[in-house]
């Protein structure tokens, strides 16, 4: 039972933002007129401001009774359930994130306290004239991009980058209608009726998942299936069982561009589209979804990692699709891995978790191998489709010009696909035109003014772009170092430069480039992917975005331009990530079964163990070898790690602070942990702030967080120096 507090009784309220070192937790207030209860969303005064908070329990009594202020009002929102409060608390403790920052993740929707009401929205109402101004045309395109969703004036002007008068003008012209609509319409019911015909391993896997969901309670299953094996259809059977039992389901996807095709499949399976939660959703839709989820009137949510913090009432199933994907790790603000937090939340609320992947993370593979997770395998593609043939092209034997990157064997394979009316994909995991711009007179490489990073030329934009901070500058005519003109040269290929070569070698081909930086909105990217899937391109050039679950029926050839790229550097996960990426990219080919796909990997290291594993297809042998290496080194998943990132404008001050921390490592040594550093981060300066890293390593059984808290608590950082803690770091940039 949640506790109810009478008017004037002392209550503890957790606010949604940290307020300095002294005010990082729960603050005491008096209950308002009419009282309040644990979990209530409230508005409270803090100085001259009004802030959002949640009643966390009774006050601790540390604040002077005579100075207590009253809660301003209890908001018209369903109280936060105990399981969500417990999840936020445990997630904050594990990730060493201030609890207010975790609460903020769970309240990222506007107007939570507003009562239901009407709002003014816009929709197409008449024929669109053939001749429109650019601004009016942008409004029409933006409205169509929302896919029929209710759109407010502010959302429409933001999406179209125009003034309100442009929208009003279209209303006056009869092209748009301005109507009053309810704020919070419930989502249509999803009816788990018809299902796809399942075959072989799919039947066994689906039955096991359905049984687990029907029985209720917590459990985690690794659903491992080769690309094209029908993992989605299998876990949708578990979703259907969850809905039949009256519980809510959450499906996490790593990339917003995946949602269009997935939503279409869900609609075909359940008769209606599920709710969507991601950065592309409007603020109005986010508010509606948050409210409907909290009231149990959104049965299924499809979203990005932050959907994990929504206020579900009866959460029965969490699916983490492409669970190995690095985008599930949040590395700004609150550092957390959505895959791991999904398991935590499910364990608290008694839900099932399905981790789906063709190339699972080593952590999940080991958990399944050691019996902590159930494992279900789908060993063959659905229907008549076969896995693609994999071959290496030894680039040491190819005689390419210095400004060419497509080998003759790969070019011949592309030509053959083009003649047959099929699609080819050329994969290069480098955005832009060229990764380095070099002065051939003095050797200067153009760098970012605010970061220790080389600027990448983006020829489509006509700018140099820093991929760390986003700063841009014109491509220089004269060298900024020596002043010599006409000697600036791009070095190395990006997807834009590769496109130039493709256009020259295959002039008749229709070319499409898929790179996240080339699209102004997530909707534009999704539309382009749908167009390509319908046959709107002959040759696709893409970065890693193309590896994330897309289905291009006509695609039969994948060419990897530089299979060695991910093997460079000292990242302990380099082999794992290269293996995953190459297998995922290769899996885009030949998914329909009409013709077997072919994947060609251009490499200068065909004898490298990872390349041999990719070509050989013995995935279990690769995971076993990788696990053995990690176990011998005592690193995750067989050890614990934590990264400490120090940053500040004064490099000497940052290093001095790091060195002093290193000298005070007693709390870490007492639990058997080892401290490495301080050392400059691989990218030592971002946005003008110098970055220094320390790394903590300990045995798997060690609980690091209390020791880290004690260690950092010994030394107060200067006001302009930031300390970030990354438990279980996924990258070391």
XYZ file of C-alpha atoms in Angstrom:
733
model
C 0.000 0.000 0.000
C 1.219 3.466 -0.871
C 1.264 5.849 2.072
C -1.171 8.766 2.154
C -0.082 12.018 3.807
C -2.605 14.377 5.404
C -2.528 18.121 4.805
C 0.450 19.715 6.541
C 2.274 16.410 7.110
C 5.966 16.350 6.235
C 6.690 14.638 2.890
C 9.878 14.000 0.945
C 9.809 15.148 -2.684
C 12.357 14.074 -5.275
C 12.921 16.811 -7.867
C 13.704 16.239 -11.530
C 17.052 18.003 -11.593
C 20.147 18.050 -9.359
C 20.561 21.361 -7.587
C 24.209 21.526 -6.656
C 26.229 19.414 -4.272
C 24.053 20.081 -1.231
C 20.674 19.442 -2.881
C 20.947 16.186 -4.789
C 18.246 14.058 -3.197
C 14.828 14.302 -1.593
C 13.664 17.633 -0.103
C 11.107 18.086 2.682
C 7.778 19.879 2.109
C 4.361 20.015 3.732
C 1.551 18.053 2.107
C -0.911 20.403 0.344
C -4.588 20.958 1.021
C -6.354 17.662 0.427
C -3.151 15.745 1.142
C -1.044 13.626 -1.224
C 0.329 10.125 -1.527
C 3.588 8.367 -2.261
C 4.235 8.449 -6.004
C 2.154 11.555 -6.677
C 3.523 13.968 -9.259
C 3.630 17.392 -7.652
C 4.691 20.953 -8.278
C 6.756 22.485 -5.490
C 8.338 25.881 -4.835
C 12.119 26.192 -4.725
C 13.176 29.772 -4.283
C 11.239 31.780 -6.876
C 10.802 28.761 -9.185
C 8.138 26.076 -9.499
C 9.574 22.617 -10.083
C 8.285 19.160 -10.956
C 8.811 16.371 -8.469
C 7.481 13.078 -7.141
C 6.478 12.342 -3.557
C 9.113 9.774 -2.596
C 7.919 9.047 0.942
C 7.941 10.710 4.354
C 10.318 13.609 4.903
C 13.556 12.890 6.739
C 13.034 15.678 9.257
C 16.385 17.348 8.623
C 14.876 20.680 7.558
C 13.583 23.235 10.089
C 9.851 22.645 10.648
C 9.154 26.384 10.769
C 10.706 26.976 7.347
C 8.908 24.169 5.521
C 6.969 25.241 2.428
C 3.905 23.465 1.123
C 3.559 21.477 -2.062
C 1.956 23.851 -4.570
C -0.329 21.290 -6.179
C -0.750 17.625 -7.002
C -0.677 17.137 -10.755
C -3.411 15.417 -12.733
C -1.303 12.364 -13.567
C -1.386 8.740 -12.479
C 0.978 8.295 -9.473
C 4.339 6.674 -10.165
C 4.204 2.997 -9.303
C 6.459 1.533 -6.622
C 8.189 -0.721 -9.167
C 9.229 2.257 -11.285
C 10.503 4.141 -8.222
C 12.507 1.069 -7.237
C 13.851 0.730 -10.774
C 14.993 4.373 -10.853
C 16.641 4.023 -7.445
C 18.509 0.839 -8.333
C 19.500 2.157 -11.770
C 20.836 5.339 -10.152
C 22.797 3.333 -7.584
C 24.288 1.006 -10.198
C 25.248 3.691 -12.721
C 26.224 6.201 -9.990
C 23.859 8.724 -11.545
C 22.174 11.311 -9.284
C 18.631 10.123 -8.608
C 17.085 13.404 -9.852
C 18.729 12.816 -13.237
C 17.131 9.365 -13.377
C 13.753 10.842 -12.483
C 14.172 13.331 -15.317
C 14.490 10.402 -17.751
C 11.115 9.156 -16.504
C 9.333 12.517 -16.930
C 10.454 13.601 -20.403
C 7.034 14.646 -21.658
C 5.612 18.186 -21.702
C 2.561 19.290 -19.745
C 2.275 16.274 -17.462
C 0.075 18.192 -15.064
C -2.251 19.727 -17.600
C -5.868 18.509 -17.428
C -7.392 16.915 -20.538
C -8.516 19.559 -22.954
C -8.674 20.675 -26.550
C -5.882 21.807 -28.804
C -5.706 23.380 -32.219
C -4.201 21.132 -34.853
C -3.681 21.223 -38.615
C -4.306 18.790 -41.443
C -4.600 18.780 -45.234
C -8.138 19.625 -46.318
C -8.052 20.490 -50.005
C -6.133 20.004 -53.233
C -2.518 21.145 -53.175
C -1.847 23.780 -55.885
C 0.809 22.972 -58.454
C 2.653 26.201 -57.745
C 3.623 26.997 -54.176
C 6.313 29.082 -52.559
C 9.250 27.165 -51.092
C 8.018 27.897 -47.563
C 4.481 26.653 -48.281
C 5.851 23.561 -49.994
C 7.950 22.797 -46.918
C 4.796 22.993 -44.772
C 2.973 20.500 -47.013
C 5.955 18.121 -47.011
C 6.354 18.421 -43.244
C 2.670 17.686 -42.673
C 2.843 14.624 -44.881
C 5.952 13.524 -43.018
C 3.985 13.319 -39.771
C 2.004 10.469 -41.325
C -1.452 11.678 -40.324
C -0.578 12.539 -36.714
C -2.189 15.606 -35.169
C 0.231 18.515 -35.530
C 0.180 21.790 -33.625
C 1.191 25.142 -35.079
C 4.510 25.176 -33.231
C 5.433 21.659 -34.310
C 4.525 22.413 -37.920
C 6.503 25.652 -38.113
C 9.518 23.980 -36.486
C 9.411 21.042 -38.894
C 8.998 23.298 -41.932
C 11.362 26.025 -40.673
C 8.863 28.777 -41.442
C 6.765 31.411 -39.713
C 3.207 30.934 -38.439
C 1.947 33.269 -41.154
C 2.893 30.709 -43.818
C 0.684 28.071 -42.149
C -2.152 30.562 -41.635
C -1.907 31.527 -45.297
C -2.428 27.896 -46.327
C -5.486 27.756 -44.043
C -6.906 30.878 -45.693
C -6.253 29.322 -49.115
C -8.225 26.216 -48.114
C -5.237 23.868 -48.415
C -5.030 23.234 -44.663
C -7.774 22.940 -42.069
C -7.409 24.260 -38.528
C -9.476 22.160 -36.130
C -9.973 21.592 -32.419
C -9.023 18.091 -31.266
C -8.922 16.294 -27.896
C -5.496 16.262 -26.292
C -5.186 12.658 -25.181
C -6.975 10.206 -27.431
C -6.442 6.560 -26.424
C -4.585 4.334 -28.839
C -6.594 1.835 -30.892
C -6.741 -1.674 -29.486
C -4.242 -4.151 -30.858
C -5.924 -7.472 -31.575
C -3.553 -10.455 -31.636
C -5.466 -12.414 -34.257
C -3.807 -13.792 -37.383
C -0.165 -14.838 -37.335
C 2.558 -15.561 -39.851
C 3.175 -19.187 -40.765
C 6.164 -20.304 -38.734
C 8.516 -23.086 -39.775
C 11.039 -25.387 -38.115
C 13.026 -23.724 -35.345
C 10.629 -20.767 -35.405
C 7.779 -22.914 -34.100
C 9.841 -24.283 -31.210
C 11.204 -20.831 -30.284
C 7.790 -19.143 -30.465
C 6.190 -21.837 -28.302
C 8.903 -21.427 -25.668
C 8.481 -17.634 -25.560
C 4.680 -17.824 -25.455
C 4.853 -20.328 -22.584
C 7.223 -18.090 -20.605
C 4.985 -15.042 -21.061
C 1.847 -17.005 -20.165
C 3.405 -18.318 -16.953
C 4.361 -14.802 -15.896
C 7.259 -13.813 -13.701
C 10.764 -12.743 -14.642
C 13.006 -14.460 -17.158
C 15.473 -13.452 -19.877
C 15.828 -15.265 -23.191
C 18.533 -14.774 -25.809
C 16.868 -15.264 -29.201
C 19.809 -15.869 -31.519
C 18.993 -16.250 -35.181
C 20.906 -15.715 -38.385
C 19.916 -12.660 -40.416
C 16.622 -13.263 -42.174
C 15.635 -16.166 -39.887
C 12.368 -14.555 -38.742
C 13.303 -13.418 -35.230
C 10.777 -10.582 -35.446
C 7.867 -12.891 -36.247
C 8.893 -15.193 -33.426
C 8.990 -12.522 -30.737
C 5.760 -10.962 -32.058
C 4.120 -14.241 -30.979
C 5.319 -13.449 -27.456
C 3.944 -9.911 -27.803
C 0.568 -11.353 -28.855
C 0.486 -13.592 -25.772
C 1.403 -10.635 -23.556
C -1.503 -8.596 -24.955
C -3.910 -11.515 -24.574
C -2.969 -11.602 -20.890
C -3.857 -7.924 -20.522
C -0.278 -6.738 -19.999
C 1.778 -4.135 -21.837
C 4.698 -4.857 -24.160
C 7.739 -2.743 -24.989
C 9.914 -3.307 -28.058
C 13.203 -1.405 -28.134
C 14.855 -0.734 -31.504
C 18.376 0.672 -31.897
C 17.640 3.058 -34.751
C 14.645 5.257 -35.529
C 14.975 4.446 -39.238
C 13.982 0.845 -38.424
C 10.557 1.825 -37.123
C 8.739 2.358 -40.431
C 9.081 -1.214 -41.677
C 8.570 -2.644 -38.203
C 5.392 -0.639 -37.580
C 3.980 -1.848 -40.882
C 4.582 -5.459 -39.813
C 2.965 -4.861 -36.429
C -0.066 -3.235 -38.042
C -0.464 -6.202 -40.399
C -0.189 -8.600 -37.443
C -2.395 -6.746 -34.905
C -4.681 -4.554 -36.997
C -3.403 -1.221 -35.647
C -0.161 0.650 -35.165
C 1.483 0.639 -31.739
C 2.552 3.739 -29.869
C 5.940 5.232 -30.832
C 8.488 6.815 -28.497
C 11.651 8.302 -29.994
C 13.283 11.627 -30.843
C 11.226 11.948 -34.029
C 7.907 12.005 -32.128
C 6.280 15.404 -31.638
C 6.012 16.889 -28.161
C 2.244 16.547 -28.371
C 2.549 12.861 -29.204
C 5.084 12.318 -26.413
C 2.670 13.809 -23.882
C -0.193 11.675 -25.181
C 1.883 8.496 -25.117
C 3.201 9.136 -21.617
C -0.340 9.649 -20.297
C -1.774 6.642 -22.140
C 1.052 4.365 -20.977
C 0.552 5.478 -17.377
C -3.162 4.684 -17.628
C -2.578 1.323 -19.293
C -4.291 2.450 -22.506
C -1.224 1.968 -24.715
C -0.834 -1.785 -25.046
C 2.398 -1.838 -27.028
C 5.165 0.725 -27.283
C 7.914 0.709 -29.898
C 10.766 3.024 -29.066
C 14.367 3.977 -28.537
C 16.301 3.275 -25.333
C 14.582 6.054 -23.324
C 11.211 4.259 -23.698
C 12.472 2.004 -20.916
C 11.659 4.797 -18.433
C 7.975 5.166 -19.374
C 5.391 4.676 -16.565
C 3.970 1.285 -17.592
C 1.127 -0.018 -15.440
C 1.324 -3.705 -16.307
C 4.591 -4.360 -18.116
C 4.750 -8.009 -19.118
C 7.376 -8.160 -21.875
C 10.435 -6.216 -23.005
C 12.040 -7.032 -26.349
C 15.502 -5.609 -27.065
C 15.935 -6.053 -30.812
C 19.518 -6.069 -32.158
C 20.566 -6.238 -28.512
C 24.269 -6.040 -29.415
C 23.924 -2.566 -30.926
C 26.150 0.102 -29.359
C 23.410 2.750 -29.603
C 21.751 1.158 -26.576
C 24.537 2.670 -24.459
C 23.785 6.230 -23.344
C 27.078 8.105 -22.970
C 25.947 11.612 -22.046
C 24.310 12.723 -18.821
C 23.160 9.440 -17.312
C 25.512 6.657 -18.456
C 23.460 3.473 -18.827
C 23.067 0.462 -21.105
C 19.408 -0.024 -22.066
C 19.936 -3.757 -22.578
C 21.107 -4.218 -18.995
C 18.525 -1.804 -17.600
C 15.780 -3.726 -19.431
C 16.811 -6.859 -17.548
C 16.821 -4.900 -14.282
C 13.370 -3.420 -14.829
C 11.884 -6.756 -15.845
C 13.325 -8.445 -12.753
C 11.589 -5.841 -10.563
C 8.161 -5.901 -12.224
C 8.066 -9.608 -13.048
C 8.282 -9.354 -16.834
C 9.929 -11.447 -19.523
C 12.867 -10.110 -21.559
C 13.765 -11.204 -25.085
C 17.229 -10.212 -26.330
C 17.183 -10.707 -30.099
C 20.242 -10.672 -32.335
C 22.025 -12.498 -35.117
C 25.346 -11.541 -33.510
C 24.756 -11.177 -29.764
C 26.991 -9.218 -27.457
C 29.599 -11.318 -25.714
C 27.964 -10.399 -22.387
C 24.645 -11.957 -23.476
C 26.364 -14.957 -25.068
C 28.230 -15.681 -21.817
C 25.077 -15.220 -19.690
C 23.299 -17.766 -21.882
C 26.315 -20.103 -21.903
C 26.445 -20.022 -18.100
C 22.708 -20.646 -17.736
C 21.624 -17.231 -16.472
C 19.625 -16.681 -19.671
C 17.588 -19.153 -21.674
C 18.871 -19.496 -25.246
C 16.786 -20.157 -28.359
C 18.450 -20.568 -31.762
C 17.103 -20.005 -35.272
C 19.685 -21.652 -37.484
C 18.266 -21.068 -40.958
C 16.707 -18.279 -42.964
C 12.959 -18.203 -43.340
C 11.493 -20.162 -46.246
C 13.783 -20.874 -49.178
C 16.290 -18.068 -48.503
C 19.908 -19.096 -47.949
C 22.672 -17.333 -46.071
C 24.935 -15.317 -48.373
C 28.187 -16.683 -49.701
C 31.160 -14.895 -48.100
C 34.442 -14.230 -49.922
C 37.501 -12.075 -49.315
C 39.228 -9.912 -51.911
C 42.931 -9.627 -51.033
C 43.652 -5.949 -51.702
C 47.395 -6.581 -51.589
C 47.038 -8.266 -54.977
C 44.888 -5.496 -56.479
C 46.557 -2.619 -58.322
C 44.297 0.322 -57.583
C 45.027 3.952 -58.392
C 45.556 6.131 -55.315
C 42.118 7.703 -55.661
C 40.215 4.443 -56.247
C 38.756 2.057 -53.659
C 36.589 -0.411 -55.603
C 38.558 -3.450 -56.761
C 38.012 -5.006 -60.183
C 36.366 -8.187 -58.782
C 33.917 -6.105 -56.775
C 33.210 -3.821 -59.742
C 32.483 -6.848 -61.932
C 30.071 -8.229 -59.351
C 28.258 -4.880 -59.143
C 28.026 -4.759 -62.946
C 26.496 -8.240 -63.033
C 23.837 -7.284 -60.446
C 23.000 -4.120 -62.330
C 22.510 -6.096 -65.549
C 20.203 -8.509 -63.719
C 18.052 -5.691 -62.264
C 19.249 -6.380 -58.727
C 20.688 -4.098 -56.074
C 24.221 -3.835 -54.693
C 25.314 -2.357 -51.392
C 28.777 -0.845 -50.913
C 29.548 -0.463 -47.231
C 32.051 2.024 -45.812
C 31.775 3.075 -42.192
C 32.986 6.631 -42.754
C 30.651 9.578 -43.116
C 31.455 12.555 -45.333
C 33.810 12.911 -48.275
C 37.272 12.459 -46.758
C 38.392 11.889 -43.146
C 41.437 14.168 -43.452
C 42.168 17.390 -45.341
C 45.937 17.759 -45.782
C 48.187 20.561 -47.006
C 50.673 18.993 -49.429
C 53.002 21.969 -48.968
C 53.564 21.721 -45.203
C 51.771 18.548 -44.113
C 49.230 20.354 -41.901
C 46.007 18.390 -41.232
C 43.023 20.661 -40.702
C 41.722 20.149 -37.180
C 38.807 21.409 -35.134
C 39.486 24.604 -33.205
C 37.638 23.262 -30.148
C 38.598 19.560 -30.255
C 41.651 17.394 -30.792
C 40.084 15.823 -33.853
C 40.606 16.101 -37.588
C 37.796 17.784 -39.453
C 35.969 15.670 -42.038
C 35.168 17.134 -45.420
C 31.472 16.942 -46.329
C 31.409 17.942 -49.966
C 27.620 17.873 -50.216
C 27.571 20.572 -47.533
C 30.667 22.340 -48.843
C 32.051 22.367 -45.285
C 34.522 20.705 -42.962
C 32.719 19.141 -40.010
C 33.979 18.010 -36.610
C 32.310 14.686 -35.768
C 32.925 15.279 -32.057
C 31.340 18.678 -31.416
C 29.569 19.411 -34.708
C 31.541 22.592 -35.465
C 31.891 23.471 -39.152
C 34.080 25.718 -41.269
C 34.515 26.293 -45.019
C 36.921 24.051 -46.900
C 40.037 26.273 -47.037
C 41.584 27.358 -50.328
C 44.820 28.347 -48.607
C 46.483 26.319 -45.866
C 45.595 27.826 -42.453
C 49.124 26.995 -41.289
C 51.528 27.986 -44.106
C 49.195 30.111 -46.248
C 50.023 28.337 -49.518
C 47.052 28.195 -51.903
C 45.988 25.303 -54.100
C 47.755 22.546 -52.121
C 44.868 21.383 -49.892
C 43.961 17.768 -50.641
C 41.391 15.290 -49.280
C 42.974 12.085 -47.970
C 41.107 8.797 -47.695
C 37.537 7.952 -48.637
C 34.190 8.670 -47.034
C 30.843 7.623 -48.481
C 30.541 10.850 -50.488
C 33.900 10.301 -52.162
C 33.041 6.671 -52.820
C 29.858 7.920 -54.506
C 31.982 9.921 -56.961
C 33.829 6.766 -57.966
C 30.582 4.813 -58.300
C 29.017 7.536 -60.482
C 32.085 7.478 -62.727
C 32.349 3.674 -63.024
C 28.602 2.973 -63.264
C 27.124 6.037 -64.994
C 23.782 4.359 -65.749
C 23.157 3.229 -62.179
C 20.730 4.954 -59.841
C 22.718 5.775 -56.731
C 21.550 6.208 -53.124
C 23.679 7.207 -50.131
C 22.516 6.219 -46.656
C 24.346 8.193 -43.989
C 22.678 9.782 -40.967
C 24.255 13.201 -41.559
C 22.702 13.541 -45.034
C 19.091 13.692 -43.820
C 17.498 16.650 -42.099
C 15.035 14.528 -40.144
C 14.414 10.954 -39.100
C 11.285 10.952 -41.260
C 13.287 11.875 -44.352
C 15.682 9.000 -43.656
C 12.813 6.529 -43.201
C 11.191 7.679 -46.441
C 14.444 7.181 -48.347
C 14.869 3.674 -46.938
C 11.317 2.788 -47.976
C 12.022 4.138 -51.463
C 15.186 2.022 -51.779
C 13.379 -1.090 -50.530
C 10.800 -0.544 -53.288
C 13.562 -0.625 -55.910
C 14.385 3.078 -56.098
C 18.159 2.563 -56.421
C 20.575 0.200 -58.145
C 23.627 0.828 -55.949
C 23.407 1.768 -52.276
C 26.376 3.313 -50.487
C 26.009 3.264 -46.736
C 27.590 3.611 -43.328
C 26.718 1.349 -40.384
C 23.115 2.566 -40.506
C 22.506 0.053 -43.318
C 23.465 -2.867 -41.052
C 20.581 -2.320 -38.624
C 17.886 -4.720 -39.703
C 16.729 -3.208 -42.990
C 15.184 -5.487 -45.577
C 15.910 -4.654 -49.217
C 14.230 -7.436 -51.266
C 16.253 -6.768 -54.444
C 19.641 -6.623 -52.713
C 21.851 -9.597 -53.622
C 25.393 -8.194 -53.352
C 27.199 -6.584 -50.432
C 30.686 -5.179 -50.928
C 32.646 -4.098 -47.861
C 35.149 -1.465 -49.004
C 37.456 -1.678 -45.975
C 36.872 -4.732 -43.808
C 40.008 -3.909 -41.775
C 38.797 -0.519 -40.591
C 37.302 -1.677 -37.279
C 40.301 -3.837 -36.385
C 42.497 -0.810 -35.777
C 43.107 0.587 -32.297
C 43.317 -0.954 -28.837
C 39.618 -1.283 -27.946
C 39.081 -4.654 -26.278
C 35.790 -4.959 -28.189
C 37.332 -4.270 -31.625
C 37.215 -7.906 -32.747
C 33.682 -8.419 -31.441
C 32.339 -5.270 -33.093
C 34.051 -5.946 -36.406
C 32.661 -9.477 -36.443
C 29.152 -8.232 -35.614
C 29.198 -5.428 -38.148
C 30.548 -7.522 -41.027
C 28.078 -10.349 -40.390
C 25.172 -7.930 -40.040
C 26.070 -6.049 -43.229
C 26.586 -9.265 -45.175
C 23.206 -10.438 -43.937
C 21.435 -7.750 -45.967
C 22.080 -9.777 -49.142
C 19.750 -12.406 -50.602
C 17.017 -12.308 -47.960
C 14.090 -13.170 -50.285
C 15.287 -16.596 -51.386
C 14.958 -15.961 -55.114
C 18.737 -15.771 -55.464
C 21.507 -16.474 -52.996
C 23.340 -13.377 -51.860
C 27.070 -12.713 -52.106
C 29.221 -10.699 -49.688
C 32.699 -9.587 -50.795
C 35.073 -8.236 -48.158
C 37.987 -6.120 -49.372
C 40.821 -6.662 -46.921
C 44.570 -6.359 -46.641
C 44.558 -8.942 -43.821
C 42.707 -12.014 -45.136
C 44.653 -14.166 -42.683
C 43.490 -12.134 -39.632
C 41.610 -14.400 -37.163
C 38.541 -12.135 -37.189
C 38.387 -12.046 -40.994
C 38.776 -15.823 -41.101
C 35.958 -16.210 -38.563
C 33.693 -13.935 -40.580
C 34.315 -15.890 -43.764
C 34.171 -19.294 -42.117
C 30.794 -18.700 -40.494
C 31.604 -20.663 -37.329
C 30.154 -18.103 -34.946
C 30.276 -20.322 -31.881
C 34.011 -20.863 -32.371
C 34.503 -17.105 -32.574
C 32.555 -16.427 -29.353
C 34.372 -19.187 -27.500
C 37.771 -17.851 -28.569
C 36.797 -14.270 -27.723
C 35.441 -15.354 -24.341
C 38.663 -17.224 -23.573
C 40.747 -14.122 -24.325
C 38.559 -11.901 -22.163
C 38.604 -14.421 -19.313
C 42.400 -14.598 -19.424
C 42.629 -10.807 -19.310
C 40.050 -10.501 -16.518
C 37.976 -7.982 -18.454
C 34.188 -7.845 -19.015
C 32.179 -9.987 -18.961
C 34.657 -11.826 -16.683
C 35.708 -8.737 -14.748
C 34.392 -5.314 -13.827
C 35.448 -1.964 -15.231
C 34.563 1.654 -14.587
C 35.755 4.698 -16.484
C 36.299 8.079 -14.841
C 36.272 10.998 -17.280
C 37.622 14.327 -16.049
C 37.154 17.425 -18.197
C 37.867 21.115 -17.860
C 39.185 24.164 -19.727
C 42.607 24.074 -18.002
C 44.605 20.986 -19.012
C 47.079 21.319 -16.127
C 44.265 21.577 -13.580
C 42.545 18.475 -14.994
C 45.768 16.435 -14.879
C 46.631 17.678 -11.387
C 43.190 16.676 -10.120
C 43.497 13.260 -11.764
C 46.955 12.728 -10.275
C 45.695 13.643 -6.792
C 42.812 11.175 -7.169
C 45.300 8.490 -8.181
C 47.343 9.144 -5.041
C 44.240 8.631 -2.878
C 43.267 5.217 -4.304
C 43.084 3.515 -0.893
C 39.303 2.830 -1.046
C 39.788 1.086 -4.394
C 42.754 -0.987 -3.263
C 40.818 -2.155 -0.201
C 38.300 -3.947 -2.447
C 41.036 -5.332 -4.692
C 40.489 -2.922 -7.573
C 43.320 -1.590 -9.724
C 43.489 2.009 -10.955
C 45.117 3.016 -14.237
C 45.867 6.597 -15.215
C 45.373 9.487 -15.360
C 46.023 9.584 -19.103
C 44.783 11.779 -21.929
C 41.581 10.478 -23.505
C 42.028 9.257 -27.103
C 40.237 12.444 -28.119
C 41.868 14.714 -25.574
C 39.824 17.864 -26.171
C 36.151 18.256 -27.100
C 34.308 21.580 -27.262
C 37.294 23.319 -25.727
C 37.396 21.060 -22.669
C 40.477 18.934 -22.031
C 39.692 15.318 -21.203
C 41.593 12.922 -18.952
C 40.586 9.340 -18.194
C 41.182 6.931 -15.353
C 40.231 3.274 -15.587
C 39.254 1.002 -12.704
C 39.463 -2.779 -13.081
C 38.307 -5.380 -10.569
C 37.167 -8.991 -10.229
C 33.681 -9.928 -11.336
C 32.523 -10.450 -7.746
C 33.593 -6.964 -6.627
C 30.929 -4.334 -5.977
C 32.718 -1.222 -7.186
C 30.178 1.542 -6.654
C 30.576 2.103 -2.868
C 34.366 2.109 -3.197
C 34.239 4.585 -6.100
C 31.871 6.853 -4.140
C 34.207 6.831 -1.131
C 37.254 7.417 -3.343
C 35.762 10.373 -5.250
C 34.280 11.789 -2.052
C 37.761 12.470 -0.687
C 38.458 15.316 -3.082
C 36.124 18.098 -4.110
C 36.593 19.072 -7.767
C 37.052 22.713 -8.766
C 33.905 24.467 -9.943
C 34.799 24.274 -13.641
C 35.970 20.652 -13.605
C 33.479 17.881 -14.390
C 33.726 14.300 -13.147
C 31.744 11.624 -14.996
C 31.550 7.976 -13.953
C 30.901 5.314 -16.588
C 30.147 1.913 -15.088
C 30.725 -0.867 -17.644
C 32.180 1.437 -20.333
C 31.525 0.382 -23.911
C 34.003 2.778 -25.500
C 37.102 4.619 -24.352
C 37.091 7.750 -26.505
